GROMACS .gro file of C-alpha atoms in nm:
model
  362
    1MET     CA    1   0.000   0.000   0.000
    2ASN     CA    2   0.119   0.357  -0.073
    3SER     CA    3   0.249   0.568   0.214
    4ALA     CA    4   0.001   0.840   0.308
    5VAL     CA    5   0.102   1.198   0.232
    6ALA     CA    6  -0.077   1.489   0.400
    7HIS     CA    7  -0.073   1.850   0.291
    8PRO     CA    8  -0.283   2.164   0.349
    9VAL     CA    9  -0.501   2.297   0.069
   10ALA     CA   10  -0.620   2.656   0.062
   11GLY     CA   11  -0.988   2.681  -0.016
   12PRO     CA   12  -1.206   2.993  -0.036
   13SER     CA   13  -1.245   3.074   0.335
   14CYS     CA   14  -1.230   2.699   0.393
   15PRO     CA   15  -0.886   2.563   0.494
   16VAL     CA   16  -0.856   2.187   0.458
   17ARG     CA   17  -0.593   1.919   0.512
   18VAL     CA   18  -0.572   1.645   0.249
   19THR     CA   19  -0.417   1.302   0.307
   20SER     CA   20  -0.366   1.043   0.033
   21PRO     CA   21  -0.415   0.754   0.046
   22ALA     CA   22  -0.687   0.802   0.307
   23PRO     CA   23  -0.594   0.632   0.636
   24ARG     CA   24  -0.791   0.308   0.656
   25ALA     CA   25  -0.897   0.362   1.019
   26VAL     CA   26  -1.060   0.694   0.930
   27TRP     CA   27  -1.221   0.552   0.616
   28ARG     CA   28  -1.369   0.259   0.809
   29GLN     CA   29  -1.497   0.493   1.079
   30LEU     CA   30  -1.671   0.711   0.823
   31ALA     CA   31  -1.816   0.402   0.653
   32SER     CA   32  -1.967   0.298   0.986
   33VAL     CA   33  -2.136   0.632   1.060
   34ASP     CA   34  -2.236   0.765   0.715
   35GLU     CA   35  -2.577   0.605   0.669
   36ASN     CA   36  -2.555   0.634   0.289
   37THR     CA   37  -2.245   0.413   0.262
   38LEU     CA   38  -2.275   0.115   0.028
   39ALA     CA   39  -2.053  -0.195   0.034
   40SER     CA   40  -1.892  -0.057  -0.283
   41GLN     CA   41  -1.773   0.253  -0.096
   42THR     CA   42  -1.577   0.067   0.169
   43PRO     CA   43  -1.200   0.010   0.184
   44THR     CA   44  -1.274  -0.362   0.152
   45TRP     CA   45  -1.413  -0.295  -0.197
   46LEU     CA   46  -1.094  -0.112  -0.292
   47ASP     CA   47  -0.892  -0.408  -0.163
   48CYS     CA   48  -1.085  -0.631  -0.404
   49ILE     CA   49  -1.018  -0.392  -0.694
   50CYS     CA   50  -0.645  -0.386  -0.621
   51ALA     CA   51  -0.627  -0.763  -0.565
   52THR     CA   52  -0.784  -0.850  -0.901
   53GLY     CA   53  -0.657  -0.577  -1.132
   54PRO     CA   54  -0.357  -0.350  -1.196
   55PHE     CA   55  -0.477  -0.081  -0.956
   56GLU     CA   56  -0.359   0.096  -0.642
   57ASP     CA   57  -0.513   0.312  -0.371
   58ALA     CA   58  -0.551   0.679  -0.467
   59SER     CA   59  -0.818   0.768  -0.208
   60ARG     CA   60  -0.819   1.115  -0.051
   61LEU     CA   61  -0.914   1.225   0.302
   62TYR     CA   62  -1.028   1.586   0.348
   63GLU     CA   63  -1.025   1.728   0.702
   64PHE     CA   64  -1.193   2.067   0.731
   65GLU     CA   65  -1.129   2.323   1.000
   66GLY     CA   66  -1.483   2.288   1.137
   67GLY     CA   67  -1.427   1.918   1.211
   68ARG     CA   68  -1.591   1.761   0.909
   69ARG     CA   69  -1.403   1.470   0.751
   70LEU     CA   70  -1.465   1.339   0.403
   71VAL     CA   71  -1.314   1.046   0.209
   72VAL     CA   72  -1.327   1.020  -0.169
   73PRO     CA   73  -1.249   0.658  -0.270
   74LEU     CA   74  -1.027   0.647  -0.579
   75ALA     CA   75  -0.820   0.386  -0.761
   76ARG     CA   76  -0.558   0.436  -1.030
   77ARG     CA   77  -0.359   0.205  -1.255
   78ARG     CA   78  -0.026   0.094  -1.110
   79GLY     CA   79   0.308   0.163  -1.273
   80TRP     CA   80   0.196   0.421  -1.528
   81PRO     CA   81   0.276   0.795  -1.536
   82ALA     CA   82  -0.003   0.999  -1.376
   83TRP     CA   83  -0.074   1.192  -1.695
   84LEU     CA   84  -0.159   0.867  -1.877
   85VAL     CA   85  -0.404   0.714  -1.628
   86GLY     CA   86  -0.736   0.785  -1.464
   87GLU     CA   87  -0.820   0.819  -1.098
   88ASP     CA   88  -1.170   0.682  -1.068
   89SER     CA   89  -1.435   0.598  -0.814
   90TRP     CA   90  -1.455   0.342  -0.955
   91PRO     CA   91  -1.279   0.191  -1.257
   92SER     CA   92  -1.512   0.053  -1.522
   93ASP     CA   93  -1.743  -0.230  -1.409
   94TRP     CA   94  -1.678  -0.177  -1.038
   95GLY     CA   95  -1.991   0.027  -0.980
   96ILE     CA   96  -2.074   0.316  -0.748
   97GLY     CA   97  -1.813   0.492  -0.538
   98GLY     CA   98  -1.855   0.847  -0.415
   99PRO     CA   99  -1.762   1.043  -0.100
  100LEU     CA  100  -1.824   0.937   0.259
  101VAL     CA  101  -1.887   1.222   0.503
  102SER     CA  102  -1.910   1.282   0.878
  103PRO     CA  103  -2.054   1.465   1.056
  104GLY     CA  104  -2.353   1.577   0.853
  105THR     CA  105  -2.350   1.694   0.493
  106PRO     CA  106  -2.082   1.917   0.338
  107ASP     CA  107  -2.184   2.268   0.250
  108GLU     CA  108  -2.139   2.396  -0.102
  109THR     CA  109  -1.806   2.559  -0.020
  110GLU     CA  110  -1.661   2.234   0.115
  111ALA     CA  111  -1.793   2.035  -0.182
  112ARG     CA  112  -1.638   2.288  -0.418
  113VAL     CA  113  -1.302   2.257  -0.238
  114VAL     CA  114  -1.311   1.881  -0.301
  115PHE     CA  115  -1.391   1.925  -0.670
  116ASP     CA  116  -1.122   2.191  -0.708
  117ASP     CA  117  -0.864   1.963  -0.548
  118LEU     CA  118  -0.963   1.674  -0.776
  119ALA     CA  119  -0.948   1.905  -1.078
  120ARG     CA  120  -0.583   1.981  -0.997
  121ARG     CA  121  -0.485   1.614  -0.997
  122PRO     CA  122  -0.224   1.537  -1.268
  123ALA     CA  123  -0.425   1.236  -1.387
  124LEU     CA  124  -0.552   1.221  -1.744
  125ARG     CA  125  -0.901   1.162  -1.606
  126VAL     CA  126  -1.068   1.198  -1.266
  127GLY     CA  127  -1.414   1.048  -1.227
  128VAL     CA  128  -1.650   1.009  -0.931
  129ARG     CA  129  -1.979   0.815  -0.946
  130PHE     CA  130  -2.214   0.918  -0.666
  131GLY     CA  131  -2.460   0.689  -0.491
  132PRO     CA  132  -2.839   0.736  -0.473
  133GLY     CA  133  -2.811   0.893  -0.125
  134ALA     CA  134  -2.571   1.170  -0.232
  135ASP     CA  135  -2.681   1.520  -0.133
  136PRO     CA  136  -2.774   1.758  -0.420
  137VAL     CA  137  -2.502   1.992  -0.291
  138TRP     CA  138  -2.250   1.796  -0.500
  139ALA     CA  139  -2.428   1.869  -0.827
  140ARG     CA  140  -2.457   2.236  -0.735
  141ALA     CA  141  -2.087   2.257  -0.646
  142ALA     CA  142  -1.948   2.077  -0.952
  143PRO     CA  143  -1.741   2.320  -1.162
  144GLN     CA  144  -1.766   2.342  -1.540
  145SER     CA  145  -1.443   2.145  -1.574
  146PHE     CA  146  -1.637   1.836  -1.458
  147GLY     CA  147  -1.886   1.704  -1.708
  148ALA     CA  148  -2.193   1.528  -1.567
  149GLU     CA  149  -2.306   1.184  -1.684
  150GLU     CA  150  -2.654   1.088  -1.571
  151HIS     CA  151  -2.708   0.734  -1.443
  152MET     CA  152  -3.011   0.577  -1.279
  153THR     CA  153  -3.019   0.289  -1.035
  154GLN     CA  154  -3.324   0.112  -0.898
  155VAL     CA  155  -3.372   0.098  -0.521
  156LEU     CA  156  -3.640  -0.074  -0.313
  157ASP     CA  157  -3.741   0.099   0.012
  158LEU     CA  158  -3.769  -0.158   0.293
  159ASP     CA  159  -3.943   0.074   0.538
  160GLY     CA  160  -4.211  -0.109   0.737
  161GLY     CA  161  -4.049  -0.450   0.716
  162PHE     CA  162  -4.102  -0.742   0.484
  163GLY     CA  163  -4.477  -0.768   0.540
  164THR     CA  164  -4.523  -0.414   0.416
  165VAL     CA  165  -4.285  -0.467   0.125
  166TRP     CA  166  -4.467  -0.784   0.019
  167ASP     CA  167  -4.817  -0.638   0.049
  168ARG     CA  168  -4.762  -0.282  -0.073
  169ARG     CA  169  -4.451  -0.271  -0.290
  170PHE     CA  170  -4.422  -0.605  -0.468
  171HIS     CA  171  -4.652  -0.597  -0.771
  172GLY     CA  172  -4.915  -0.867  -0.803
  173ARG     CA  173  -4.727  -1.032  -1.090
  174VAL     CA  174  -4.420  -1.070  -0.866
  175ARG     CA  175  -4.622  -1.220  -0.580
  176ARG     CA  176  -4.780  -1.466  -0.824
  177ALA     CA  177  -4.437  -1.559  -0.964
  178VAL     CA  178  -4.299  -1.618  -0.613
  179ARG     CA  179  -4.593  -1.842  -0.521
  180ARG     CA  180  -4.545  -2.037  -0.843
  181ALA     CA  181  -4.177  -2.083  -0.761
  182GLU     CA  182  -4.261  -2.201  -0.410
  183ARG     CA  183  -4.492  -2.466  -0.553
  184SER     CA  184  -4.219  -2.587  -0.788
  185ALA     CA  185  -3.946  -2.840  -0.716
  186ILE     CA  186  -3.686  -2.574  -0.637
  187LYS     CA  187  -3.425  -2.602  -0.366
  188VAL     CA  188  -3.259  -2.276  -0.259
  189GLU     CA  189  -2.919  -2.267  -0.094
  190VAL     CA  190  -2.763  -1.958   0.064
  191ASP     CA  191  -2.385  -1.947   0.102
  192ARG     CA  192  -2.185  -1.685   0.292
  193THR     CA  193  -1.847  -1.862   0.273
  194GLY     CA  194  -1.766  -1.852  -0.100
  195ARG     CA  195  -1.833  -2.224  -0.140
  196LEU     CA  196  -2.086  -2.163  -0.419
  197VAL     CA  197  -1.860  -1.940  -0.628
  198PRO     CA  198  -1.784  -2.222  -0.880
  199ALA     CA  199  -2.155  -2.299  -0.921
  200PHE     CA  200  -2.236  -1.931  -0.972
  201TYR     CA  201  -1.964  -1.884  -1.229
  202HIS     CA  202  -2.076  -2.196  -1.416
  203LEU     CA  203  -2.416  -2.029  -1.455
  204TYR     CA  204  -2.248  -1.704  -1.552
  205GLU     CA  205  -2.064  -1.879  -1.835
  206GLN     CA  206  -2.395  -2.024  -1.955
  207SER     CA  207  -2.545  -1.675  -1.942
  208MET     CA  208  -2.273  -1.546  -2.174
  209VAL     CA  209  -2.407  -1.770  -2.450
  210ARG     CA  210  -2.760  -1.634  -2.403
  211TRP     CA  211  -2.645  -1.272  -2.391
  212ALA     CA  212  -2.441  -1.318  -2.709
  213ARG     CA  213  -2.745  -1.457  -2.888
  214GLN     CA  214  -2.974  -1.178  -2.764
  215GLN     CA  215  -2.727  -0.907  -2.863
  216HIS     CA  216  -2.628  -1.054  -3.202
  217GLU     CA  217  -2.271  -1.067  -3.076
  218PRO     CA  218  -2.011  -1.323  -3.180
  219LEU     CA  219  -1.981  -1.573  -2.895
  220ALA     CA  220  -1.602  -1.551  -2.879
  221LEU     CA  221  -1.623  -1.173  -2.842
  222ALA     CA  222  -1.896  -1.201  -2.580
  223ARG     CA  223  -1.691  -1.445  -2.374
  224TRP     CA  224  -1.383  -1.225  -2.399
  225ARG     CA  225  -1.577  -0.914  -2.293
  226GLN     CA  226  -1.766  -1.076  -2.007
  227THR     CA  227  -1.472  -1.264  -1.857
  228ARG     CA  228  -1.264  -0.948  -1.880
  229SER     CA  229  -1.528  -0.732  -1.707
  230PHE     CA  230  -1.617  -0.997  -1.449
  231PRO     CA  231  -1.351  -1.268  -1.409
  232ARG     CA  232  -1.410  -1.548  -1.162
  233GLN     CA  233  -1.127  -1.422  -0.940
  234ARG     CA  234  -1.324  -1.101  -0.882
  235LEU     CA  235  -1.614  -1.290  -0.727
  236GLU     CA  236  -1.369  -1.504  -0.529
  237ALA     CA  237  -1.200  -1.192  -0.391
  238VAL     CA  238  -1.527  -1.027  -0.292
  239ALA     CA  239  -1.664  -1.344  -0.130
  240ASP     CA  240  -1.340  -1.393   0.061
  241ARG     CA  241  -1.299  -1.036   0.185
  242PHE     CA  242  -1.662  -0.959   0.264
  243GLY     CA  243  -1.727  -1.293   0.434
  244GLU     CA  244  -2.080  -1.315   0.574
  245SER     CA  245  -2.165  -0.979   0.415
  246CYS     CA  246  -2.151  -1.148   0.073
  247ALA     CA  247  -2.432  -1.398   0.015
  248ILE     CA  248  -2.478  -1.622  -0.288
  249TYR     CA  249  -2.837  -1.740  -0.333
  250LEU     CA  250  -2.851  -2.044  -0.560
  251ALA     CA  251  -3.167  -2.215  -0.689
  252TRP     CA  252  -3.140  -2.581  -0.784
  253CYS     CA  253  -3.391  -2.742  -1.017
  254ALA     CA  254  -3.391  -3.111  -1.104
  255GLY     CA  255  -3.051  -3.138  -0.940
  256GLU     CA  256  -2.900  -2.869  -1.165
  257PRO     CA  257  -2.806  -2.511  -1.077
  258ALA     CA  258  -3.080  -2.297  -1.234
  259ALA     CA  259  -3.023  -1.941  -1.115
  260ALA     CA  260  -2.807  -1.750  -0.871
  261ILE     CA  261  -2.765  -1.397  -0.738
  262VAL     CA  262  -2.493  -1.230  -0.529
  263VAL     CA  263  -2.604  -0.983  -0.260
  264LEU     CA  264  -2.369  -0.762  -0.059
  265ARG     CA  265  -2.461  -0.598   0.268
  266HIS     CA  266  -2.326  -0.296   0.453
  267GLY     CA  267  -2.509  -0.101   0.721
  268ASP     CA  268  -2.855   0.004   0.603
  269HIS     CA  269  -2.801  -0.124   0.251
  270ALA     CA  270  -2.827  -0.461   0.079
  271LYS     CA  271  -2.706  -0.459  -0.281
  272TYR     CA  272  -2.783  -0.708  -0.555
  273TRP     CA  273  -2.447  -0.723  -0.731
  274ARG     CA  274  -2.452  -1.000  -0.992
  275GLY     CA  275  -2.690  -1.258  -1.131
  276ALA     CA  276  -2.677  -1.551  -1.372
  277MET     CA  277  -2.905  -1.832  -1.482
  278ASN     CA  278  -2.975  -2.127  -1.704
  279ARG     CA  279  -3.288  -1.977  -1.858
  280ASP     CA  280  -3.429  -2.311  -1.974
  281LEU     CA  281  -3.438  -2.428  -1.612
  282ALA     CA  282  -3.498  -2.102  -1.427
  283HIS     CA  283  -3.764  -1.925  -1.629
  284PRO     CA  284  -4.044  -2.187  -1.623
  285VAL     CA  285  -4.030  -2.207  -1.243
  286ARG     CA  286  -3.968  -1.832  -1.187
  287ALA     CA  287  -3.649  -1.902  -0.993
  288ASN     CA  288  -3.515  -1.546  -1.005
  289PHE     CA  289  -3.830  -1.406  -0.848
  290LEU     CA  290  -3.792  -1.645  -0.557
  291LEU     CA  291  -3.423  -1.563  -0.508
  292HIS     CA  292  -3.486  -1.187  -0.487
  293HIS     CA  293  -3.786  -1.246  -0.262
  294LEU     CA  294  -3.565  -1.437  -0.018
  295ALA     CA  295  -3.283  -1.181  -0.041
  296VAL     CA  296  -3.524  -0.895   0.032
  297GLU     CA  297  -3.672  -1.087   0.324
  298ASP     CA  298  -3.323  -1.150   0.464
  299ALA     CA  299  -3.234  -0.781   0.422
  300CYS     CA  300  -3.543  -0.679   0.616
  301GLU     CA  301  -3.464  -0.924   0.895
  302ALA     CA  302  -3.107  -0.785   0.910
  303GLY     CA  303  -3.244  -0.434   0.963
  304CYS     CA  304  -3.153  -0.295   0.621
  305ARG     CA  305  -3.349   0.005   0.497
  306TYR     CA  306  -3.283  -0.038   0.125
  307TYR     CA  307  -3.237  -0.313  -0.131
  308HIS     CA  308  -3.043  -0.194  -0.434
  309LEU     CA  309  -3.116  -0.369  -0.763
  310GLY     CA  310  -2.856  -0.181  -0.966
  311ASP     CA  311  -2.859  -0.011  -1.304
  312SER     CA  312  -3.066  -0.114  -1.602
  313ARG     CA  313  -3.158   0.042  -1.932
  314PRO     CA  314  -3.495   0.225  -1.916
  315GLY     CA  315  -3.764   0.028  -2.094
  316SER     CA  316  -3.564  -0.296  -2.096
  317SER     CA  317  -3.696  -0.630  -1.976
  318LEU     CA  318  -3.450  -0.609  -1.685
  319ALA     CA  319  -3.591  -0.272  -1.577
  320HIS     CA  320  -3.942  -0.418  -1.598
  321PHE     CA  321  -3.834  -0.712  -1.381
  322LYS     CA  322  -3.698  -0.478  -1.113
  323ASP     CA  323  -3.999  -0.248  -1.129
  324GLY     CA  324  -4.210  -0.545  -1.027
  325PHE     CA  325  -4.044  -0.550  -0.685
  326GLY     CA  326  -4.141  -0.188  -0.625
  327ALA     CA  327  -3.794  -0.049  -0.692
  328GLU     CA  328  -3.781   0.320  -0.778
  329SER     CA  329  -3.528   0.479  -1.013
  330ARG     CA  330  -3.289   0.716  -0.838
  331SER     CA  331  -3.020   0.938  -0.983
  332THR     CA  332  -2.658   0.824  -0.937
  333PRO     CA  333  -2.464   1.082  -1.142
  334ALA     CA  334  -2.099   1.062  -1.238
  335PHE     CA  335  -1.877   1.370  -1.265
  336LEU     CA  336  -1.578   1.347  -1.495
  337ARG     CA  337  -1.282   1.576  -1.564
  338GLU     CA  338  -1.059   1.484  -1.858
  339ARG     CA  339  -0.752   1.655  -2.000
  340LEU     CA  340  -0.822   1.487  -2.335
  341PRO     CA  341  -1.167   1.367  -2.458
  342VAL     CA  342  -1.082   0.998  -2.420
  343SER     CA  343  -1.429   0.897  -2.297
  344ALA     CA  344  -1.604   1.052  -2.595
  345ALA     CA  345  -1.357   0.881  -2.829
  346ASP     CA  346  -1.416   0.549  -2.653
  347ARG     CA  347  -1.794   0.586  -2.686
  348ARG     CA  348  -1.764   0.663  -3.058
  349LEU     CA  349  -1.541   0.360  -3.112
  350ARG     CA  350  -1.779   0.132  -2.921
  351SER     CA  351  -2.077   0.264  -3.115
  352ALA     CA  352  -1.897   0.202  -3.445
  353VAL     CA  353  -1.812  -0.156  -3.346
  354LYS     CA  354  -2.172  -0.218  -3.239
  355ARG     CA  355  -2.303  -0.093  -3.572
  356LEU     CA  356  -2.055  -0.313  -3.754
  357LEU     CA  357  -2.164  -0.618  -3.556
  358ARG     CA  358  -2.534  -0.519  -3.559
  359PHE     CA  359  -2.511  -0.536  -3.183
  360GLU     CA  360  -2.837  -0.488  -2.990
  361ASP     CA  361  -2.833  -0.389  -2.623
  362ALA     CA  362  -3.032  -0.640  -2.422
   0.00000   0.00000   0.00000
């Protein structure tokens, strides 16, 4: 791990001390008291990123004169000159990062100091993806040098407990699907030790074939993309480091693994992270509905206030599936500062390749 370096930063009537990488003890303390913290904003998540990819800790701790402390989780590629790499929260495919704050919420001056400090970083790109609980002060404070990218994630409110969620938030079609699954010959296993990682990844590899077919994508390309964005060692690292806070729900049908989901838990939040299935087995018996039903019930019993179902394209079948559980779309914006327009160039290249392949987003 990098040695922490602290230095004062002069803000507009707002002196602040910045330490990078952020001391782990402070980061963990903030993660325990900031009620908006997700599992993907913890130092454990960064450990998984660094253990399974060429990244290192670039997090920053801001200590303001009034006593407020704020950590921005960041990772950067190891071994490259700063001007060639990004500092991101998080790198592609690692999900939502964003600041952790205590006590209270930063005012606009403090938020602007953070953005100004990040804007001065020598990195080619600095990007921060905020969670659904982020205060609007961040959007107001973002300078013009940071472009905004709008993202939406779907979140189920667990207020009132599982009885209320089942009766008032689950749509009738979801309740019917769950009852159908319960009448079927499905056996559900829940693992919090990592023992079911091989079974999950077997289903994930089967899913790659289905996704390739749906998207009109060459199978070899689909396998290369999916294993690169989500290699088995990533799931192994998360299961190992999060321990009981990482649960794999696996539905067996006719002695075969039919569907599985991975759910992470931290504080008030349970987060559906990954899913995979053998559609021929899972769909007729509505296995995925049952798995999420059980995960939501477990989250309620654990005292969680929210169940995060992640991003999905508006109007897609996946968004419709999540809507059925009563999940509401919430803004999770990303703010990006680039010295060169590499993201725009990357999007244009991806779009061109998709047109060439006649790729269709599922």
